[in-house]
Short mmCIF file of N, CA and C in Angstrom, two decimals:
data_model
loop_
_atom_site.label_atom_id
_atom_site.label_comp_id
_atom_site.label_asym_id
_atom_site.label_seq_id
_atom_site.Cartn_x
_atom_site.Cartn_y
_atom_site.Cartn_z
N MET A 197 86.59 99.19 80.55
CA MET A 197 86.63 98.97 81.98
C MET A 197 85.20 98.74 82.46
N THR A 198 85.00 97.65 83.19
CA THR A 198 83.67 97.28 83.66
C THR A 198 83.57 97.51 85.16
N THR A 199 82.71 98.41 85.56
CA THR A 199 82.43 98.65 86.98
C THR A 199 80.95 98.96 87.11
N PRO A 200 80.39 98.84 88.33
CA PRO A 200 78.99 99.18 88.49
C PRO A 200 78.74 100.67 88.25
N ASP A 201 79.72 101.49 88.56
CA ASP A 201 79.62 102.93 88.39
C ASP A 201 80.91 103.39 87.73
N ASP A 202 80.86 103.80 86.49
CA ASP A 202 82.08 104.14 85.75
C ASP A 202 82.87 105.27 86.37
N ASP A 203 82.26 106.03 87.28
CA ASP A 203 82.98 107.12 87.93
C ASP A 203 83.87 106.62 89.07
N GLU A 204 83.59 105.44 89.61
CA GLU A 204 84.33 104.92 90.76
C GLU A 204 84.84 103.52 90.45
N PRO A 205 86.07 103.40 89.95
CA PRO A 205 86.59 102.08 89.56
C PRO A 205 87.08 101.27 90.75
N THR A 206 86.17 100.86 91.63
CA THR A 206 86.55 100.03 92.77
C THR A 206 85.79 98.72 92.70
N GLY A 207 86.34 97.68 93.30
CA GLY A 207 85.69 96.39 93.31
C GLY A 207 86.68 95.26 93.19
N VAL A 208 86.18 94.10 92.76
CA VAL A 208 86.98 92.88 92.71
C VAL A 208 86.96 92.33 91.28
N TRP A 209 88.14 91.97 90.78
CA TRP A 209 88.28 91.34 89.47
C TRP A 209 88.87 89.96 89.67
N VAL A 210 88.23 88.95 89.05
CA VAL A 210 88.66 87.56 89.23
C VAL A 210 88.79 86.87 87.88
N SER A 211 89.55 85.79 87.90
CA SER A 211 89.71 84.92 86.74
C SER A 211 89.56 83.49 87.23
N ALA A 212 89.13 82.62 86.34
CA ALA A 212 88.92 81.23 86.75
C ALA A 212 90.19 80.55 87.23
N ALA A 213 91.33 80.94 86.68
CA ALA A 213 92.58 80.25 87.03
C ALA A 213 93.66 81.18 87.55
N GLY A 214 93.32 82.40 87.91
CA GLY A 214 94.35 83.34 88.31
C GLY A 214 94.11 83.97 89.66
N PRO A 215 94.98 84.86 90.05
CA PRO A 215 94.80 85.56 91.32
C PRO A 215 93.63 86.53 91.28
N ARG A 216 93.28 87.05 92.42
CA ARG A 216 92.17 88.00 92.58
C ARG A 216 92.76 89.39 92.75
N PHE A 217 92.17 90.38 92.10
CA PHE A 217 92.60 91.77 92.22
C PHE A 217 91.48 92.57 92.85
N GLU A 218 91.81 93.36 93.87
CA GLU A 218 90.83 94.22 94.52
C GLU A 218 91.30 95.66 94.43
N VAL A 219 90.38 96.55 94.11
CA VAL A 219 90.68 97.97 94.01
C VAL A 219 89.83 98.71 95.03
N ILE A 220 90.48 99.53 95.86
CA ILE A 220 89.77 100.33 96.86
C ILE A 220 90.15 101.79 96.69
N ARG A 221 89.31 102.66 97.21
CA ARG A 221 89.60 104.09 97.25
C ARG A 221 90.58 104.31 98.40
N HIS A 222 91.59 105.13 98.18
CA HIS A 222 92.64 105.38 99.15
C HIS A 222 92.83 106.88 99.27
N GLU A 223 93.41 107.34 100.37
CA GLU A 223 93.55 108.79 100.54
C GLU A 223 94.39 109.45 99.45
N ALA A 224 95.30 108.71 98.84
CA ALA A 224 96.14 109.28 97.78
C ALA A 224 95.62 108.94 96.39
N GLY A 225 94.47 108.31 96.29
CA GLY A 225 93.92 107.92 95.00
C GLY A 225 93.26 106.56 95.10
N TYR A 226 93.89 105.55 94.50
CA TYR A 226 93.36 104.19 94.52
C TYR A 226 94.48 103.22 94.86
N ARG A 227 94.10 102.10 95.46
CA ARG A 227 95.07 101.06 95.80
C ARG A 227 94.55 99.73 95.27
N MET A 228 95.45 98.98 94.61
CA MET A 228 95.12 97.66 94.08
C MET A 228 95.87 96.61 94.90
N TYR A 229 95.11 95.63 95.40
CA TYR A 229 95.69 94.50 96.12
C TYR A 229 95.65 93.27 95.22
N VAL A 230 96.67 92.44 95.30
CA VAL A 230 96.73 91.19 94.55
C VAL A 230 96.71 90.05 95.55
N TYR A 231 95.75 89.15 95.41
CA TYR A 231 95.63 87.96 96.25
C TYR A 231 95.92 86.74 95.39
N MET A 232 96.74 85.83 95.87
CA MET A 232 97.09 84.65 95.09
C MET A 232 95.95 83.65 94.99
N PHE A 233 94.96 83.74 95.88
CA PHE A 233 93.84 82.82 95.86
C PHE A 233 92.55 83.60 95.70
N ARG A 234 91.56 82.98 95.07
CA ARG A 234 90.29 83.66 94.83
C ARG A 234 89.55 83.96 96.12
N ARG A 235 89.65 83.08 97.08
CA ARG A 235 88.93 83.26 98.35
C ARG A 235 89.92 83.31 99.50
N GLY A 236 89.78 84.29 100.36
CA GLY A 236 90.59 84.37 101.57
C GLY A 236 92.05 84.66 101.31
N GLY A 237 92.82 84.58 102.37
CA GLY A 237 94.25 84.82 102.28
C GLY A 237 94.62 86.27 102.46
N ALA A 238 95.89 86.49 102.58
CA ALA A 238 96.41 87.84 102.73
C ALA A 238 96.91 88.33 101.37
N PRO A 239 96.85 89.64 101.13
CA PRO A 239 97.35 90.12 99.85
C PRO A 239 98.85 89.89 99.72
N SER A 240 99.27 89.50 98.53
CA SER A 240 100.69 89.25 98.31
C SER A 240 101.39 90.46 97.71
N ALA A 241 100.62 91.41 97.22
CA ALA A 241 101.22 92.63 96.66
C ALA A 241 100.18 93.74 96.67
N GLU A 242 100.67 94.96 96.59
CA GLU A 242 99.78 96.12 96.50
C GLU A 242 100.45 97.18 95.64
N ARG A 243 99.62 98.02 95.04
CA ARG A 243 100.15 99.10 94.21
C ARG A 243 99.20 100.28 94.31
N ASP A 244 99.77 101.48 94.42
CA ASP A 244 98.98 102.70 94.51
C ASP A 244 98.90 103.38 93.16
N PHE A 245 97.74 103.98 92.88
CA PHE A 245 97.51 104.75 91.67
C PHE A 245 96.99 106.13 92.07
N ALA A 246 97.53 107.17 91.48
CA ALA A 246 97.17 108.54 91.87
C ALA A 246 95.93 109.04 91.15
N THR A 247 95.68 108.59 89.93
CA THR A 247 94.56 109.13 89.15
C THR A 247 93.64 108.02 88.67
N ILE A 248 92.43 108.42 88.29
CA ILE A 248 91.47 107.47 87.74
C ILE A 248 92.00 106.90 86.42
N GLY A 249 92.68 107.72 85.64
CA GLY A 249 93.24 107.25 84.37
C GLY A 249 94.22 106.12 84.54
N GLN A 250 95.07 106.21 85.56
CA GLN A 250 96.06 105.15 85.82
C GLN A 250 95.39 103.85 86.22
N ILE A 251 94.42 103.93 87.14
CA ILE A 251 93.76 102.71 87.60
C ILE A 251 92.88 102.13 86.49
N ALA A 252 92.27 103.00 85.68
CA ALA A 252 91.45 102.52 84.56
C ALA A 252 92.30 101.75 83.55
N LYS A 253 93.51 102.23 83.31
CA LYS A 253 94.41 101.53 82.39
C LYS A 253 94.79 100.16 82.95
N ALA A 254 95.09 100.09 84.25
CA ALA A 254 95.43 98.81 84.88
C ALA A 254 94.26 97.83 84.83
N ILE A 255 93.04 98.33 85.08
CA ILE A 255 91.86 97.47 85.04
C ILE A 255 91.60 96.99 83.61
N THR A 256 91.77 97.88 82.64
CA THR A 256 91.60 97.49 81.24
C THR A 256 92.58 96.39 80.86
N ASN A 257 93.82 96.49 81.33
CA ASN A 257 94.81 95.44 81.07
C ASN A 257 94.38 94.11 81.68
N LEU A 258 93.83 94.16 82.91
CA LEU A 258 93.34 92.93 83.55
C LEU A 258 92.22 92.30 82.72
N GLU A 259 91.28 93.14 82.28
CA GLU A 259 90.14 92.62 81.52
C GLU A 259 90.58 92.05 80.17
N GLN A 260 91.63 92.60 79.58
CA GLN A 260 92.15 92.06 78.33
C GLN A 260 92.80 90.69 78.56
N GLN A 261 93.24 90.42 79.79
CA GLN A 261 93.84 89.13 80.14
C GLN A 261 92.79 88.11 80.57
N GLY A 262 91.51 88.49 80.55
CA GLY A 262 90.45 87.55 80.87
C GLY A 262 89.83 87.72 82.24
N TYR A 263 90.26 88.70 83.00
CA TYR A 263 89.67 88.95 84.32
C TYR A 263 88.31 89.61 84.15
N GLN A 264 87.38 89.24 85.05
CA GLN A 264 86.03 89.79 84.99
C GLN A 264 85.69 90.46 86.30
N PHE A 265 84.95 91.55 86.21
CA PHE A 265 84.47 92.25 87.40
C PHE A 265 83.45 91.37 88.09
N ASP A 266 83.57 91.22 89.41
CA ASP A 266 82.64 90.41 90.19
C ASP A 266 81.74 91.35 90.99
N PRO A 267 80.53 91.60 90.50
CA PRO A 267 79.66 92.57 91.17
C PRO A 267 79.15 92.11 92.53
N GLY A 268 79.23 90.80 92.81
CA GLY A 268 78.74 90.28 94.08
C GLY A 268 79.75 90.34 95.21
N ARG A 269 80.95 90.83 94.94
CA ARG A 269 82.00 90.85 95.97
C ARG A 269 82.44 92.26 96.26
N GLU A 270 82.72 92.50 97.50
CA GLU A 270 83.31 93.76 97.94
C GLU A 270 84.77 93.48 98.30
N PRO A 271 85.65 94.46 98.16
CA PRO A 271 87.04 94.26 98.60
C PRO A 271 87.09 93.86 100.08
N ASP A 272 87.99 92.93 100.40
CA ASP A 272 88.09 92.41 101.77
C ASP A 272 88.54 93.44 102.78
N SER A 273 89.57 94.18 102.45
CA SER A 273 90.18 95.02 103.47
C SER A 273 91.06 96.08 102.84
N ASP A 274 91.36 97.09 103.62
CA ASP A 274 92.33 98.08 103.15
C ASP A 274 93.61 98.00 103.99
N ARG A 275 93.87 96.82 104.59
CA ARG A 275 95.12 96.63 105.33
C ARG A 275 96.27 96.50 104.36
N THR A 276 97.43 96.94 104.79
CA THR A 276 98.61 96.80 103.94
C THR A 276 99.17 95.38 104.04
N VAL A 277 100.04 95.03 103.12
CA VAL A 277 100.68 93.72 103.14
C VAL A 277 101.45 93.54 104.44
N LYS A 278 102.15 94.57 104.88
CA LYS A 278 102.93 94.50 106.11
C LYS A 278 102.02 94.22 107.31
N GLU A 279 100.86 94.86 107.37
CA GLU A 279 99.93 94.63 108.48
C GLU A 279 99.40 93.19 108.46
N ASN A 280 99.13 92.66 107.27
CA ASN A 280 98.64 91.28 107.18
C ASN A 280 99.69 90.27 107.62
N VAL A 281 100.94 90.48 107.23
CA VAL A 281 102.01 89.57 107.63
C VAL A 281 102.19 89.61 109.14
N ALA A 282 102.19 90.82 109.72
CA ALA A 282 102.33 90.96 111.17
C ALA A 282 101.17 90.27 111.89
N ARG A 283 99.97 90.38 111.34
CA ARG A 283 98.79 89.77 111.94
C ARG A 283 98.88 88.24 111.89
N GLN A 284 99.41 87.68 110.82
CA GLN A 284 99.53 86.23 110.71
C GLN A 284 100.48 85.67 111.76
N TRP A 285 101.58 86.36 112.02
CA TRP A 285 102.57 85.84 112.96
C TRP A 285 102.13 85.97 114.41
N ARG A 286 101.04 86.67 114.67
CA ARG A 286 100.54 86.75 116.04
C ARG A 286 99.68 85.55 116.41
N SER A 287 99.27 84.77 115.43
CA SER A 287 98.40 83.64 115.75
C SER A 287 99.24 82.49 116.31
N PRO A 288 98.70 81.75 117.28
CA PRO A 288 99.45 80.66 117.92
C PRO A 288 99.90 79.58 116.94
N LYS A 289 99.06 79.22 115.95
CA LYS A 289 99.45 78.14 115.05
C LYS A 289 100.68 78.52 114.22
N HIS A 290 100.82 79.79 113.86
CA HIS A 290 102.00 80.20 113.10
C HIS A 290 103.25 80.22 113.99
N LEU A 291 103.08 80.61 115.24
CA LEU A 291 104.22 80.61 116.16
C LEU A 291 104.68 79.19 116.46
N ILE A 292 103.75 78.28 116.62
CA ILE A 292 104.10 76.87 116.86
C ILE A 292 104.83 76.31 115.64
N GLY A 293 104.32 76.60 114.46
CA GLY A 293 104.97 76.14 113.23
C GLY A 293 106.38 76.70 113.09
N ALA A 294 106.54 77.98 113.43
CA ALA A 294 107.87 78.60 113.35
C ALA A 294 108.81 77.97 114.37
N GLY A 295 108.30 77.65 115.56
CA GLY A 295 109.12 77.00 116.59
C GLY A 295 109.57 75.61 116.16
N ILE A 296 108.65 74.85 115.58
CA ILE A 296 109.00 73.50 115.10
C ILE A 296 110.03 73.59 113.97
N LEU A 297 109.83 74.51 113.05
CA LEU A 297 110.79 74.70 111.95
C LEU A 297 112.17 75.06 112.48
N PHE A 298 112.22 75.94 113.49
CA PHE A 298 113.49 76.32 114.10
C PHE A 298 114.18 75.10 114.70
N LEU A 299 113.43 74.26 115.42
CA LEU A 299 114.01 73.07 116.04
C LEU A 299 114.53 72.09 114.98
N VAL A 300 113.80 71.91 113.90
CA VAL A 300 114.24 71.01 112.82
C VAL A 300 115.54 71.52 112.21
N ILE A 301 115.60 72.82 111.94
CA ILE A 301 116.83 73.40 111.37
C ILE A 301 117.99 73.27 112.35
N LEU A 302 117.72 73.47 113.64
CA LEU A 302 118.76 73.35 114.67
C LEU A 302 119.29 71.92 114.72
N VAL A 303 118.41 70.94 114.73
CA VAL A 303 118.83 69.54 114.78
C VAL A 303 119.62 69.18 113.52
N CYS A 304 119.16 69.61 112.36
CA CYS A 304 119.90 69.33 111.11
C CYS A 304 121.28 69.97 111.15
N GLY A 305 121.38 71.16 111.68
CA GLY A 305 122.67 71.83 111.80
C GLY A 305 123.61 71.09 112.73
N ILE A 306 123.08 70.61 113.85
CA ILE A 306 123.90 69.85 114.80
C ILE A 306 124.38 68.55 114.17
N VAL A 307 123.50 67.85 113.46
CA VAL A 307 123.87 66.60 112.80
C VAL A 307 124.96 66.85 111.77
N LEU A 308 124.85 67.91 111.00
CA LEU A 308 125.87 68.23 110.00
C LEU A 308 127.21 68.58 110.63
N VAL A 309 127.19 69.28 111.75
CA VAL A 309 128.43 69.68 112.42
C VAL A 309 129.09 68.47 113.06
N VAL A 310 128.31 67.58 113.68
CA VAL A 310 128.86 66.40 114.35
C VAL A 310 129.45 65.43 113.34
N ASP A 311 128.82 65.28 112.20
CA ASP A 311 129.34 64.34 111.18
C ASP A 311 130.52 64.95 110.57
#
């Protein structure tokens, strides 16, 4: 397991062609977030670990798959997936997109019923 401080396995692990994994300290132990893109975006999954041994095993598995610790990056956030999804839907561009999608589905439904 590669970390700047072997006592605190927190940070960011990246791969050239894969998702980004971030590990933060959490009140119940450690939390790992999975991001589908290397830069930006909302986490697509999260998992809690109660002990250092559990998180160390998960990090070791990542490193065996080719992921490398990125010492220049700090974890983005400790928001939950649910909080990120709720935050995305509050933005006007997402609401406009949802409204347009609703109208397209409504029109397609009407066309199918009329035919």
